[in-house]
């Protein structure tokens, strides 16, 4: 009897505990299913530009003032971002990007690196004027020491314009910066629903919204329906895989660009060398050709210790080593397919490491 009673009690107790376990398991599952996925933490670093610009009327799309709206107002204008990311903002500068200088880049790069080293930051968006956006993107592409996404964004119409492109561009940039698909792809540029790589992208049109293109080599992908779609990747080394570190730098070496054209003479080159330039990028004609009046000026600059990079004003194609000039003899560097303005950035960073021209040529073929 006693045994039967004990057995019945034990069975009842087991049944009760089993039911309890079932209830608590299913309620845990329900909680798991109900809990939303963690939103990425994205910091917006605002630097000014047309995306923060204001005009007199909604039809003012030229003659407006860039860099007027603060980061809080930029974020408040796109409340939809709260559904895709935990967004925070910092006003790093408030400038039109034609005034972007080396000192701004160093400040920005240090802030990006500091933020991305924090485990609670998943990605960074930088709002920027479009005029020099491609240069800041390439600089960061070479000095950010993280694989987390960094996305530059701007707009071609000011915030007050009819059909302003800033809000949708900002939304897409935040989406991209919070996406695992964007990790390890280098610094990205997101405007007009398109994703471009920092090394190849350029502003190609002075006024239209579809201005950022990597003509010839192509964009990396699109942002459609709240999702990035990637089709290709930049193959040159970038971000965490570069040899450049600006965290302890207060300045960058002076590097200038000299532009070639019909009837060009040595005046600009001589003046730039006299101003103390440590490096000169020659934006030559064609395949980086050196006009007869320019070659002696560049050669004499090299003999004074100035590092010379031959690039091209054409905009596409490679400036081949020992092609239109004997780089070995002149001790010049061939600029590969970098635009003159991007060759300037790589030469500045190269000069923070070495003045050995063979090493600098290697860097031009690596980055
Ligand atoms: C600027 O680059 O700051 C002005 C032009 C623009 O953002 O489109």
Coordinates of C-alpha atoms and ligand atoms in Angstrom, one line a residue:
X1 CA 0.0 0.0 0.0
X2 CA 2.6 2.3 1.1
X3 CA 4.7 1.5 -1.9
X4 CA 1.7 2.1 -4.3
X5 CA 0.9 5.4 -2.6
X6 CA 4.5 6.5 -2.8
X7 CA 4.7 5.4 -6.5
X8 CA 1.4 7.3 -7.3
X9 CA 2.8 10.5 -5.5
X10 CA 6.1 10.2 -7.4
X11 CA 4.3 9.8 -10.7
X12 CA 2.1 12.8 -9.9
X13 CA 5.1 14.9 -8.9
X14 CA 6.9 13.9 -12.1
X15 CA 3.9 14.8 -14.2
X16 CA 3.6 18.1 -12.5
X17 CA 7.3 18.9 -13.0
X18 CA 7.1 17.7 -16.7
X19 CA 4.2 20.0 -17.4
X20 CA 6.0 22.9 -15.7
X21 CA 9.0 22.2 -17.8
X22 CA 6.9 22.2 -21.0
X23 CA 5.2 25.4 -20.0
X24 CA 8.5 27.2 -19.2
X25 CA 10.2 25.8 -22.4
X26 CA 7.3 27.0 -24.7
X27 CA 7.2 30.3 -23.0
X28 CA 10.9 30.7 -23.4
X29 CA 10.5 29.8 -27.1
X30 CA 7.7 32.3 -27.4
X31 CA 10.0 34.9 -25.8
X32 CA 12.8 34.1 -28.2
X33 CA 10.5 34.3 -31.2
X34 CA 9.0 37.6 -30.0
X35 CA 12.3 39.2 -29.1
X36 CA 13.4 41.6 -31.9
X37 CA 16.9 41.0 -33.4
X38 CA 19.5 43.4 -31.9
X39 CA 19.6 46.6 -33.9
X40 CA 23.1 47.7 -35.0
X41 CA 24.7 50.7 -33.3
X42 CA 25.6 53.3 -35.9
X43 CA 27.3 56.6 -35.2
X44 CA 26.8 59.4 -37.7
X45 CA 29.8 61.8 -37.8
X46 CA 28.6 65.0 -39.5
X47 CA 31.0 67.3 -41.3
X48 CA 28.8 69.7 -43.3
X49 CA 28.2 69.9 -47.0
X50 CA 25.1 70.2 -49.1
X51 CA 23.3 67.4 -47.2
X52 CA 23.4 69.9 -44.3
X53 CA 22.8 72.9 -46.6
X54 CA 19.8 75.3 -46.7
X55 CA 18.5 77.5 -49.5
X56 CA 16.1 80.4 -49.7
X57 CA 13.3 78.5 -51.3
X58 CA 12.4 74.9 -52.1
X59 CA 13.5 75.5 -55.7
X60 CA 16.9 76.8 -54.7
X61 CA 19.3 74.1 -55.8
X62 CA 22.2 76.4 -56.7
X63 CA 23.3 79.4 -54.7
X64 CA 22.3 77.8 -51.4
X65 CA 24.5 77.7 -48.3
X66 CA 26.2 74.4 -47.4
X67 CA 26.9 73.2 -43.9
X68 CA 24.1 74.9 -41.9
X69 CA 22.0 72.0 -40.4
X70 CA 23.4 70.2 -37.3
X71 CA 23.6 66.5 -36.9
X72 CA 20.6 66.3 -34.5
X73 CA 18.4 67.9 -37.1
X74 CA 19.8 65.6 -39.8
X75 CA 18.8 62.6 -37.7
X76 CA 15.5 64.0 -36.7
X77 CA 14.6 64.5 -40.3
X78 CA 14.8 60.7 -40.9
X79 CA 12.8 59.1 -38.1
X80 CA 12.6 55.8 -40.1
X81 CA 16.3 55.2 -39.2
X82 CA 15.2 54.3 -35.6
X83 CA 13.7 51.1 -37.0
X84 CA 17.0 49.9 -38.6
X85 CA 19.7 51.1 -36.2
X86 CA 20.4 52.7 -32.8
X87 CA 21.7 55.9 -34.3
X88 CA 23.8 58.5 -32.4
X89 CA 25.4 61.6 -33.9
X90 CA 28.4 63.8 -33.5
X91 CA 29.2 67.1 -35.2
X92 CA 32.8 66.8 -36.1
X93 CA 33.0 69.8 -38.3
X94 CA 30.5 72.1 -40.1
X95 CA 32.2 73.0 -43.4
X96 CA 31.7 73.0 -47.1
X97 CA 33.9 70.2 -48.4
X98 CA 36.0 72.5 -50.6
X99 CA 37.6 73.5 -47.3
X100 CA 38.5 70.0 -46.2
X101 CA 42.1 69.9 -45.2
X102 CA 44.7 67.4 -44.0
X103 CA 44.1 68.5 -40.4
X104 CA 40.3 67.7 -40.8
X105 CA 41.2 64.2 -42.2
X106 CA 43.5 63.5 -39.3
X107 CA 40.9 64.5 -36.7
X108 CA 38.2 62.5 -38.6
X109 CA 40.4 59.4 -39.0
X110 CA 41.3 59.4 -35.3
X111 CA 37.7 59.7 -34.2
X112 CA 36.6 56.9 -36.6
X113 CA 39.4 54.6 -35.3
X114 CA 38.6 55.4 -31.7
X115 CA 34.8 54.7 -32.2
X116 CA 35.3 51.5 -34.2
X117 CA 37.6 50.1 -31.4
X118 CA 34.6 50.2 -29.1
X119 CA 32.7 46.9 -29.1
X120 CA 29.3 48.7 -28.9
X121 CA 29.9 50.6 -32.2
X122 CA 29.0 48.5 -35.3
X123 CA 29.4 51.0 -38.1
X124 CA 30.0 54.7 -38.9
X125 CA 28.3 57.0 -41.4
X126 CA 30.1 60.2 -42.3
X127 CA 27.9 63.0 -43.8
X128 CA 30.1 65.1 -46.1
X129 CA 30.0 67.6 -48.9
X130 CA 30.2 65.9 -52.3
X131 CA 33.0 68.1 -53.8
X132 CA 35.9 66.3 -52.0
X133 CA 33.9 63.3 -50.6
X134 CA 35.9 60.8 -52.8
X135 CA 39.2 62.1 -51.3
X136 CA 38.1 61.8 -47.7
X137 CA 36.8 58.3 -48.5
X138 CA 40.1 57.2 -50.0
X139 CA 42.1 58.7 -47.2
X140 CA 40.0 56.8 -44.6
X141 CA 40.2 53.7 -46.8
X142 CA 43.9 53.7 -46.2
X143 CA 44.0 54.7 -42.5
X144 CA 41.0 53.2 -40.8
X145 CA 42.1 50.2 -38.8
X146 CA 38.9 48.2 -38.6
X147 CA 36.9 45.9 -40.8
X148 CA 33.6 47.4 -39.5
X149 CA 31.7 49.4 -42.1
X150 CA 32.5 53.1 -42.7
X151 CA 30.1 54.8 -45.2
X152 CA 30.4 58.3 -46.6
X153 CA 27.2 60.0 -47.7
X154 CA 26.2 63.4 -49.1
X155 CA 23.6 64.9 -51.2
X156 CA 23.4 67.1 -54.3
X157 CA 20.3 69.1 -53.2
X158 CA 20.2 71.0 -50.0
X159 CA 17.9 69.9 -47.2
X160 CA 15.4 72.6 -48.0
X161 CA 15.0 71.6 -51.7
X162 CA 12.0 70.0 -53.3
X163 CA 12.9 66.3 -53.6
X164 CA 16.0 66.7 -51.5
X165 CA 18.1 63.6 -51.8
X166 CA 19.8 63.8 -48.4
X167 CA 17.2 62.0 -46.3
X168 CA 17.0 58.8 -48.4
X169 CA 20.8 58.8 -48.9
X170 CA 21.3 59.1 -45.2
X171 CA 18.8 56.3 -44.5
X172 CA 20.6 54.0 -47.0
X173 CA 24.0 54.9 -45.6
X174 CA 22.8 54.0 -42.0
X175 CA 21.3 50.7 -43.4
X176 CA 24.7 49.9 -45.1
X177 CA 26.8 50.8 -42.1
X178 CA 24.7 48.5 -39.9
X179 CA 24.8 45.6 -42.3
X180 CA 27.0 42.6 -41.8
X181 CA 27.2 42.4 -45.7
X182 CA 29.3 45.6 -45.6
X183 CA 31.9 44.3 -43.2
X184 CA 35.5 44.1 -44.6
X185 CA 34.7 45.9 -47.9
X186 CA 36.7 49.0 -47.2
X187 CA 35.3 52.5 -46.9
X188 CA 32.1 52.8 -49.0
X189 CA 30.2 55.7 -50.6
X190 CA 26.4 55.5 -50.7
X191 CA 24.4 57.9 -52.7
X192 CA 21.5 57.5 -55.2
X193 CA 20.8 53.9 -54.1
X194 CA 24.3 52.9 -55.3
X195 CA 27.3 51.6 -53.3
X196 CA 30.8 52.5 -54.6
X197 CA 34.2 51.7 -53.3
X198 CA 36.4 54.6 -52.0
X199 CA 39.3 53.9 -54.3
X200 CA 37.5 54.0 -57.6
X201 CA 34.6 56.4 -57.1
X202 CA 34.6 60.0 -58.3
X203 CA 32.1 62.8 -58.5
X204 CA 31.4 62.9 -62.3
X205 CA 28.7 65.6 -62.7
X206 CA 28.6 69.1 -61.1
X207 CA 24.8 69.1 -60.5
X208 CA 23.0 65.8 -61.0
X209 CA 22.0 63.4 -58.2
X210 CA 23.6 60.4 -60.0
X211 CA 27.0 62.0 -59.8
X212 CA 29.1 59.4 -57.9
X213 CA 30.4 56.7 -60.3
X214 CA 33.2 54.3 -60.7
X215 CA 33.1 54.7 -64.4
X216 CA 34.8 51.8 -66.2
X217 CA 35.5 49.6 -63.1
X218 CA 31.9 49.8 -61.9
X219 CA 29.9 50.2 -58.7
X220 CA 30.0 47.5 -56.0
X221 CA 26.2 47.2 -55.6
X222 CA 22.8 48.7 -54.9
X223 CA 20.6 49.4 -51.8
X224 CA 17.1 48.3 -52.7
X225 CA 14.1 47.6 -50.5
X226 CA 16.0 48.1 -47.3
X227 CA 18.8 45.8 -48.2
X228 CA 22.3 46.1 -49.7
X229 CA 23.1 43.9 -52.7
X230 CA 26.8 43.5 -53.5
X231 CA 28.1 42.2 -56.9
X232 CA 31.8 42.9 -56.7
X233 CA 34.6 44.0 -54.3
X234 CA 37.6 46.3 -54.4
X235 CA 40.7 44.1 -54.8
X236 CA 43.3 46.6 -53.6
X237 CA 44.3 46.4 -49.9
X238 CA 42.5 48.7 -47.6
X239 CA 41.6 49.6 -44.0
X240 CA 42.9 47.0 -41.5
X241 CA 45.3 45.6 -44.2
X242 CA 47.3 48.8 -44.9
X243 CA 50.7 49.8 -43.5
X244 CA 49.5 53.4 -42.7
X245 CA 48.8 54.6 -39.2
X246 CA 47.9 58.2 -38.5
X247 CA 46.9 57.9 -34.8
X248 CA 50.1 59.6 -33.6
X249 CA 50.5 62.1 -36.5
X250 CA 49.8 65.8 -36.1
X251 CA 50.4 66.8 -39.7
X252 CA 50.9 65.2 -43.1
X253 CA 53.7 65.9 -45.6
X254 CA 53.1 68.7 -48.1
X255 CA 52.1 67.1 -51.5
X256 CA 50.8 69.2 -54.4
X257 CA 49.3 68.5 -57.8
X258 CA 50.5 70.3 -61.0
X259 CA 48.1 70.1 -63.9
X260 CA 49.3 69.8 -67.5
X261 CA 47.7 71.4 -70.5
X262 CA 48.6 72.7 -74.0
X263 CA 51.2 75.5 -73.7
X264 CA 52.1 74.5 -70.1
X265 CA 55.4 75.7 -68.7
X266 CA 57.4 75.1 -65.5
X267 CA 56.0 78.0 -63.5
X268 CA 53.5 76.1 -61.3
X269 CA 56.0 73.2 -60.6
X270 CA 58.8 75.6 -59.7
X271 CA 56.5 77.6 -57.4
X272 CA 55.2 74.4 -55.7
X273 CA 58.8 73.2 -55.1
X274 CA 59.8 76.6 -53.8
X275 CA 56.8 76.5 -51.4
X276 CA 58.3 73.4 -49.7
X277 CA 56.5 70.5 -51.3
X278 CA 57.9 67.1 -50.4
X279 CA 56.0 65.4 -53.1
X280 CA 54.4 66.4 -56.5
X281 CA 51.7 64.7 -58.4
X282 CA 51.9 65.6 -62.1
X283 CA 48.5 65.4 -63.7
X284 CA 49.9 64.7 -67.2
X285 CA 48.2 64.5 -70.5
X286 CA 47.3 61.1 -72.0
X287 CA 49.3 58.3 -70.4
X288 CA 50.9 60.7 -68.0
X289 CA 53.0 62.3 -70.7
X290 CA 55.5 65.0 -69.7
X291 CA 55.5 68.2 -71.9
X292 CA 59.0 69.2 -73.0
X293 CA 59.0 72.4 -70.8
X294 CA 57.8 70.4 -67.8
X295 CA 60.2 67.5 -67.8
X296 CA 63.3 69.5 -66.7
X297 CA 61.4 71.2 -63.9
X298 CA 60.2 67.8 -62.6
X299 CA 63.6 66.3 -63.0
X300 CA 65.3 69.1 -61.1
X301 CA 62.7 68.9 -58.4
X302 CA 63.5 65.2 -58.0
X303 CA 67.2 66.0 -57.7
X304 CA 66.3 68.4 -54.8
X305 CA 64.6 65.4 -53.1
X306 CA 61.0 66.0 -54.1
X307 CA 59.1 62.7 -54.9
X308 CA 57.4 62.8 -58.3
X309 CA 54.3 60.8 -59.2
X310 CA 53.2 60.7 -62.8
X311 CA 49.4 60.5 -63.1
X312 CA 47.0 61.6 -65.8
X313 CA 44.2 64.1 -66.2
X314 CA 42.3 61.7 -68.5
X315 CA 40.4 60.1 -65.7
X316 CA 40.6 56.5 -66.8
X317 CA 43.3 54.0 -67.5
X318 CA 46.7 53.2 -66.2
X319 CA 49.8 55.4 -66.2
X320 CA 52.3 52.7 -67.0
X321 CA 55.8 52.6 -65.5
X322 CA 58.4 53.5 -68.1
X323 CA 55.7 54.2 -70.6
X324 CA 55.5 57.8 -71.7
X325 CA 58.6 58.6 -69.6
X326 CA 61.6 56.7 -68.4
X327 CA 60.7 56.5 -64.7
X328 CA 63.7 54.3 -63.9
X329 CA 66.0 57.0 -65.2
X330 CA 64.1 59.9 -63.8
X331 CA 63.5 58.1 -60.5
X332 CA 59.8 58.9 -60.8
X333 CA 56.8 56.9 -59.7
X334 CA 54.0 55.8 -62.0
X335 CA 50.6 56.6 -60.5
X336 CA 48.8 53.5 -61.8
X337 CA 45.1 54.3 -62.3
X338 CA 44.6 56.7 -59.4
X339 CA 43.2 60.1 -60.2
X340 CA 45.7 63.0 -59.4
X341 CA 43.7 63.9 -56.3
X342 CA 43.8 60.4 -55.0
X343 CA 47.5 59.9 -56.0
X344 CA 48.2 62.9 -53.8
X345 CA 46.6 61.2 -50.8
X346 CA 48.6 58.0 -51.3
X347 CA 51.8 59.9 -51.8
X348 CA 51.3 61.8 -48.5
X349 CA 50.7 58.6 -46.6
X350 CA 53.6 56.9 -48.3
X351 CA 55.9 59.8 -47.3
X352 CA 54.9 59.2 -43.6
X353 CA 56.7 55.8 -44.0
X354 CA 59.6 56.2 -46.5
X355 CA 61.2 58.3 -49.2
X356 CA 62.5 55.3 -51.0
X357 CA 61.0 55.5 -54.5
X358 CA 61.0 51.7 -55.1
X359 CA 58.9 51.3 -51.9
X360 CA 56.6 54.1 -52.9
X361 CA 56.1 52.5 -56.3
X362 CA 55.2 49.2 -54.5
X363 CA 52.6 51.1 -52.5
X364 CA 51.1 52.6 -55.7
X365 CA 50.6 49.0 -57.0
X366 CA 49.3 47.8 -53.7
X367 CA 46.7 50.4 -52.7
Ligands
LIG1 C1 30.3 70.7 -50.6 O1 31.0 69.8 -51.1 O2 30.4 70.9 -49.3 C2 29.3 71.4 -51.3 C3 28.7 70.6 -52.4 C4 28.0 69.4 -52.0 O3 28.0 69.0 -50.9 O4 27.3 68.9 -52.9

